[in-house]
Short mmCIF file of C-alpha atoms in Angstrom, two decimals:
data_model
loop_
_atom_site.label_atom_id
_atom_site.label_comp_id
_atom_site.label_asym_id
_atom_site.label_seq_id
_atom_site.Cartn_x
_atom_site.Cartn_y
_atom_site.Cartn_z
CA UNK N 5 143.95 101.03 4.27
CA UNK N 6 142.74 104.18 5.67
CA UNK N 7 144.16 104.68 9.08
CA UNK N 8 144.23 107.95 11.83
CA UNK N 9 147.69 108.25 13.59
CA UNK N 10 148.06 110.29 16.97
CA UNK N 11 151.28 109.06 17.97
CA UNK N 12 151.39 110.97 21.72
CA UNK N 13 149.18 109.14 23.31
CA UNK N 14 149.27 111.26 26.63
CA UNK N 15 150.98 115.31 26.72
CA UNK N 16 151.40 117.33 29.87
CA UNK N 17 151.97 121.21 29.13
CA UNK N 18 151.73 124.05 31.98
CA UNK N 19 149.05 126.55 32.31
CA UNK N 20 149.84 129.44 29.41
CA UNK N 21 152.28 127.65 27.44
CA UNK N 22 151.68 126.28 23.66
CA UNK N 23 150.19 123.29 22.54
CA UNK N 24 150.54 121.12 19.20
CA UNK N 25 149.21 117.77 19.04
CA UNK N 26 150.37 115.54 16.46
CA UNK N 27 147.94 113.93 13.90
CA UNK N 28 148.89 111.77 10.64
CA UNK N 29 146.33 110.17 8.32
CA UNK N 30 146.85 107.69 5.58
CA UNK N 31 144.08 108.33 2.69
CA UNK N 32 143.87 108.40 -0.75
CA UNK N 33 141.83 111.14 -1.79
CA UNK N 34 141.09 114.49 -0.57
CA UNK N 35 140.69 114.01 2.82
CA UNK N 36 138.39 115.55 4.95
CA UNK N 37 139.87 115.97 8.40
CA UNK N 38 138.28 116.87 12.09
CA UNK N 39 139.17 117.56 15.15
CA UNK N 40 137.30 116.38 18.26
CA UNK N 41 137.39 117.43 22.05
CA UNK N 42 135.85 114.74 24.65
CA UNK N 43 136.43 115.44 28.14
CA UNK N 44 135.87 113.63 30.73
CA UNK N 45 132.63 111.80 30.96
CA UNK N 46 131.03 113.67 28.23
CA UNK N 47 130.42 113.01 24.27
CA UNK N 48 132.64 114.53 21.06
CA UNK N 49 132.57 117.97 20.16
CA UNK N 50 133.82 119.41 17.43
CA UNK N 51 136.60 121.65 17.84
CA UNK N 52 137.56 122.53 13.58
CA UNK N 53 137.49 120.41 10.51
CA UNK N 54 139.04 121.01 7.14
CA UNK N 55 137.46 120.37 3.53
CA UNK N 56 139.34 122.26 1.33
CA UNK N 57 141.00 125.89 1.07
CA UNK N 58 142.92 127.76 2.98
CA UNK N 59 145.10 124.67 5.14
CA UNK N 60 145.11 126.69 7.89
CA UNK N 61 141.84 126.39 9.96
CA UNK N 62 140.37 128.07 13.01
CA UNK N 63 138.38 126.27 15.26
CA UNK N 64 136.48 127.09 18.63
CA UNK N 65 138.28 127.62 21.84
CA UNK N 66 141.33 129.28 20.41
CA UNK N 67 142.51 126.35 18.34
CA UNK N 68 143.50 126.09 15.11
CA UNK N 69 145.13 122.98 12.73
CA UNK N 70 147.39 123.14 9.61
CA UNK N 71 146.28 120.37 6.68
CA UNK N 72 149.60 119.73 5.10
CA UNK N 73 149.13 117.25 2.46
CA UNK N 74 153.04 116.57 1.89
CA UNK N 75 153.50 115.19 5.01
CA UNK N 76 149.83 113.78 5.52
CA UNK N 77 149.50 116.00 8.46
CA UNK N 78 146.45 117.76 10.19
CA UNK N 79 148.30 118.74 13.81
CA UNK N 80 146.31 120.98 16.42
CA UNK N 81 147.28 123.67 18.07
CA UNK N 82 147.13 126.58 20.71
CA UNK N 83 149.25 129.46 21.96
CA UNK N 84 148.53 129.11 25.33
CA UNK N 85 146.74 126.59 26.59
CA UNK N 86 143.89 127.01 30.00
CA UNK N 87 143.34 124.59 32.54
CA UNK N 88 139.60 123.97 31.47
CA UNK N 89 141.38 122.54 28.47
CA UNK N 90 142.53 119.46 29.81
CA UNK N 91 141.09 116.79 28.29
CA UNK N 92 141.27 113.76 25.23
CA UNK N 93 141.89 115.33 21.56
CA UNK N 94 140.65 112.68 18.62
CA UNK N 95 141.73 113.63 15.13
CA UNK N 96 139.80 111.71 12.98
CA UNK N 97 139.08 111.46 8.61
CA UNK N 98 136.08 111.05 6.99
CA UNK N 99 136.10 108.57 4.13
CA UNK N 100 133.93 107.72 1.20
CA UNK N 101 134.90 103.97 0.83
CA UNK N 102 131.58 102.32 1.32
CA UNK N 103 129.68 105.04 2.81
CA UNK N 104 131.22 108.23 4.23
CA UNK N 105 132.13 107.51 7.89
CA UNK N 106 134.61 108.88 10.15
CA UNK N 107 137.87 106.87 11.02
CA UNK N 108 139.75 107.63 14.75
CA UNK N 109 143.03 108.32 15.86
CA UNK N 110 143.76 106.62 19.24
CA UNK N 111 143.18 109.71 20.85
CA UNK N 112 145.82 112.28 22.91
CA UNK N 113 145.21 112.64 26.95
CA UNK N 114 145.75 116.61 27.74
CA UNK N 115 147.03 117.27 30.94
CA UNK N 116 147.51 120.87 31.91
CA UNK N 117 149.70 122.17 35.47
CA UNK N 118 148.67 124.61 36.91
CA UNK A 17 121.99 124.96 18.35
CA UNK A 18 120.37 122.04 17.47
CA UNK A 19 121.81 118.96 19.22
CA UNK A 20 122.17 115.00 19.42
CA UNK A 21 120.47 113.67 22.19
CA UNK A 22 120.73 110.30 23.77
CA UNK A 23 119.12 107.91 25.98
CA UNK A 24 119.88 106.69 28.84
CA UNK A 25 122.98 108.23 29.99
CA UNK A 26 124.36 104.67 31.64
CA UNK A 27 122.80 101.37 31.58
CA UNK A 28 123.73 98.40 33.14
CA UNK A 29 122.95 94.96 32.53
CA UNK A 30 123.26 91.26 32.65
CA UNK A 31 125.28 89.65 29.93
CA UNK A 32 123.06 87.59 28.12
CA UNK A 33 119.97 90.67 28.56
CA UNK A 34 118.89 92.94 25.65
CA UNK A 35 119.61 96.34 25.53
CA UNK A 36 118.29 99.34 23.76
CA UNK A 37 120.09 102.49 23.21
CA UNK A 38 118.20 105.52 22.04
CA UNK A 39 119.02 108.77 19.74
CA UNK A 40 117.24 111.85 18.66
CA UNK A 41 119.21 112.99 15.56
CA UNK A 42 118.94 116.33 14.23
CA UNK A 43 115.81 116.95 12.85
CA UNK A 44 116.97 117.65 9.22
CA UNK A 45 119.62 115.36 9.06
CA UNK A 46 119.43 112.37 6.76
CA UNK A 47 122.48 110.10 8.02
CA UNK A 48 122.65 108.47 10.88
CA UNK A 49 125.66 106.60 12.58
CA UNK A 50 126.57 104.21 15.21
CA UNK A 51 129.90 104.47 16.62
CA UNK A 52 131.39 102.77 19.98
CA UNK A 53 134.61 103.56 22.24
CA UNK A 54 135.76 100.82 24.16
CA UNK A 55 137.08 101.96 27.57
CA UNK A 56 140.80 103.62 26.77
CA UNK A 57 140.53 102.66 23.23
CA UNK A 58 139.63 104.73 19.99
CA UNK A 59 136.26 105.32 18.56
CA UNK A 60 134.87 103.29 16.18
CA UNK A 61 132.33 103.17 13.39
CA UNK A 62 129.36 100.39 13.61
CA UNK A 63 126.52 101.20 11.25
CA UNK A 64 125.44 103.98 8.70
CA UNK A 65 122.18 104.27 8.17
CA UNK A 66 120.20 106.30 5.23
CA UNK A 67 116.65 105.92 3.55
CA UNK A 68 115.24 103.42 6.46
CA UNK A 69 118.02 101.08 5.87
CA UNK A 70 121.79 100.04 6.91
CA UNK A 71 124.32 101.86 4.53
CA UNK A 72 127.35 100.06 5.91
CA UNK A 73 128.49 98.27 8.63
CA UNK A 74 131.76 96.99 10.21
CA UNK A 75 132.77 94.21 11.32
CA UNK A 76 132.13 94.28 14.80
CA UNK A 77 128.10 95.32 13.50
CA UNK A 78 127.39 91.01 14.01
CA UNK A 79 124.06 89.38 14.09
CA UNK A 80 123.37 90.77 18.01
CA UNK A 81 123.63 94.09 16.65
CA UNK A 82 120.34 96.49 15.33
CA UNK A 83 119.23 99.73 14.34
CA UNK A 84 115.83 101.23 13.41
CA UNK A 85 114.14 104.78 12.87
CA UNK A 86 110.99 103.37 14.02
CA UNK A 87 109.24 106.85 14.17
CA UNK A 88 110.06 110.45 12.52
CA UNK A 89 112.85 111.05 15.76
CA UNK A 90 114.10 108.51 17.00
CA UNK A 91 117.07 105.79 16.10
CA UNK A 92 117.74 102.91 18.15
CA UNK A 93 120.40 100.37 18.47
CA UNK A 94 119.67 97.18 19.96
CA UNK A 95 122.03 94.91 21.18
CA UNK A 96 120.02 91.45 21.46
CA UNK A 97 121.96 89.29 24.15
CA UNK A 98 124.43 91.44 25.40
CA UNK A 99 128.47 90.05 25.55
CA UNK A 100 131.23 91.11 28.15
CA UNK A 101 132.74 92.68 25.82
CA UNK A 102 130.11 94.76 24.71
CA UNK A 103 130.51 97.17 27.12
CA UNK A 104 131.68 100.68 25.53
CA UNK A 105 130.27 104.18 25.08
CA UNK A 106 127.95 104.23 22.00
CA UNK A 107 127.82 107.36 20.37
CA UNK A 108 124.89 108.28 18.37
CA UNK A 109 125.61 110.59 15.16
CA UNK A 110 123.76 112.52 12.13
CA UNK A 111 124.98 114.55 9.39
CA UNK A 112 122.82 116.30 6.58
CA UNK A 113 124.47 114.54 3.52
CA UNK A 114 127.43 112.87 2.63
CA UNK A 115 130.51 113.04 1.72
CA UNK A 116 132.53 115.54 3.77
CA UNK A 117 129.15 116.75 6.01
CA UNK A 118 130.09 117.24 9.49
CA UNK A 119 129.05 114.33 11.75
CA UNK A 120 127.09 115.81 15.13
CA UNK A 121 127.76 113.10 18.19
CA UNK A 122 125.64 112.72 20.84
CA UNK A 123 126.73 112.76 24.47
CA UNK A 124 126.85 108.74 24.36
CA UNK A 125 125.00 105.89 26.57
CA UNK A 126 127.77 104.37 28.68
CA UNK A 127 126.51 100.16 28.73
CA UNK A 128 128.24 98.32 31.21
CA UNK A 129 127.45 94.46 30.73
CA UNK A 130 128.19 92.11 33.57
#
């Protein structure tokens, strides 16, 4: 079955250091793989998303994600990290069984120190 | 930049009460999507809809559950006689085509059942 895996459910990091958030899919075929930002109170945006190419993808904000097939991977990341970026990541796969739709990961809670 | 809209923002009712729960897709988008986010838990996929009708639905998409385009804009879900547990963020979402198109969210109707 097609699943989304974000297996840190909450991360602290301090103001300026790096980031990498963990995400792990379980798909079939090609997948096609996003990245989402939500903070508080407000709806999904999308931060990157990867179809095909180059498995290194840039995405708004300074962020960027590595597709790595081998290991079923799509993690997120960012050099150094602001305090406006606190918030909850969701990695999530689109799928084509049925009709295309999008299955979640459980989401990551971003805390940042200041 | 074009945008998802939703409407209202929050609504609360009495279990038992019907509730509607209004979207504005992007205007030349063709797919439209129900998802819902239970507080603290992942997002998940209701409905698809394409063509004036229901693509796919989950599970959870029972007999109290609706959706219609009933004009050129808009796309409604309607929740007949609302449960406990149907309290969530619903988040409203169109994409141009499918598969692999990016899915646009809205900023989601908070519905608080009591």
């Amino acid at each position: 079955a097609q699943s989304v895996t974000q297996p840190d459910i909450h991360i602290t990091v301090s103001e300026g250091a790096s980031l990498e958030l963990r995400c792990n899919y379980s798909y079939g075929a090609t997948p096609y793989l996003f990245w989402y930002v939500q903070s508080p109170g407000q709806g999904l945006q999308l931060l990157l998303k990867y179809f095909s190419g180059d498995t290194l993808v840039q995405g708004i904000k300074g962020f960027e994600a590595e597709f790595k097939r081998s290991q079923s991977s799509f993690n997120l990341r960012k050099p150094s990290v602001h305090w406006s970026d606190a918030a909850e990541y969701f990695c999530a796969v689109g799928v084509s069984s049925g009709t295309y739709k999008y299955i979640f990961g459980t989401g990551t809670r971003l805390k940042v120190l200041a | 930049e074009p945008e998802v809209t939703q409407t209202p923002s929050h609504q609360v009712t009495q279990m038992g009460q019907e509730v509607i729960l209004r979207c504005v897709p992007i205007s030349n988008h063709l797919y439209f999507y129900w998802y819902r986010q239970i507080l603290g838990q992942k997002v998940e996929f209701l409905v698809s809809f394409y063509n004036n009708e229901i693509s796919e639905k989950s599970e959870i998409f029972d007999d109290q559950f609706s959706v219609e385009r009933p004009d050129g804009s808009n796309f409604t879900l309607k929740i007949r006689s609302t449960k406990l547990e149907d309290s969530a963020m619903y988040f409203c979402a169109s994409s141009e085509g499918q598969p692999g198109k990016t899915q646009y969210f809205g900023p989601g109707t908070r519905l608080l059942v009591l």
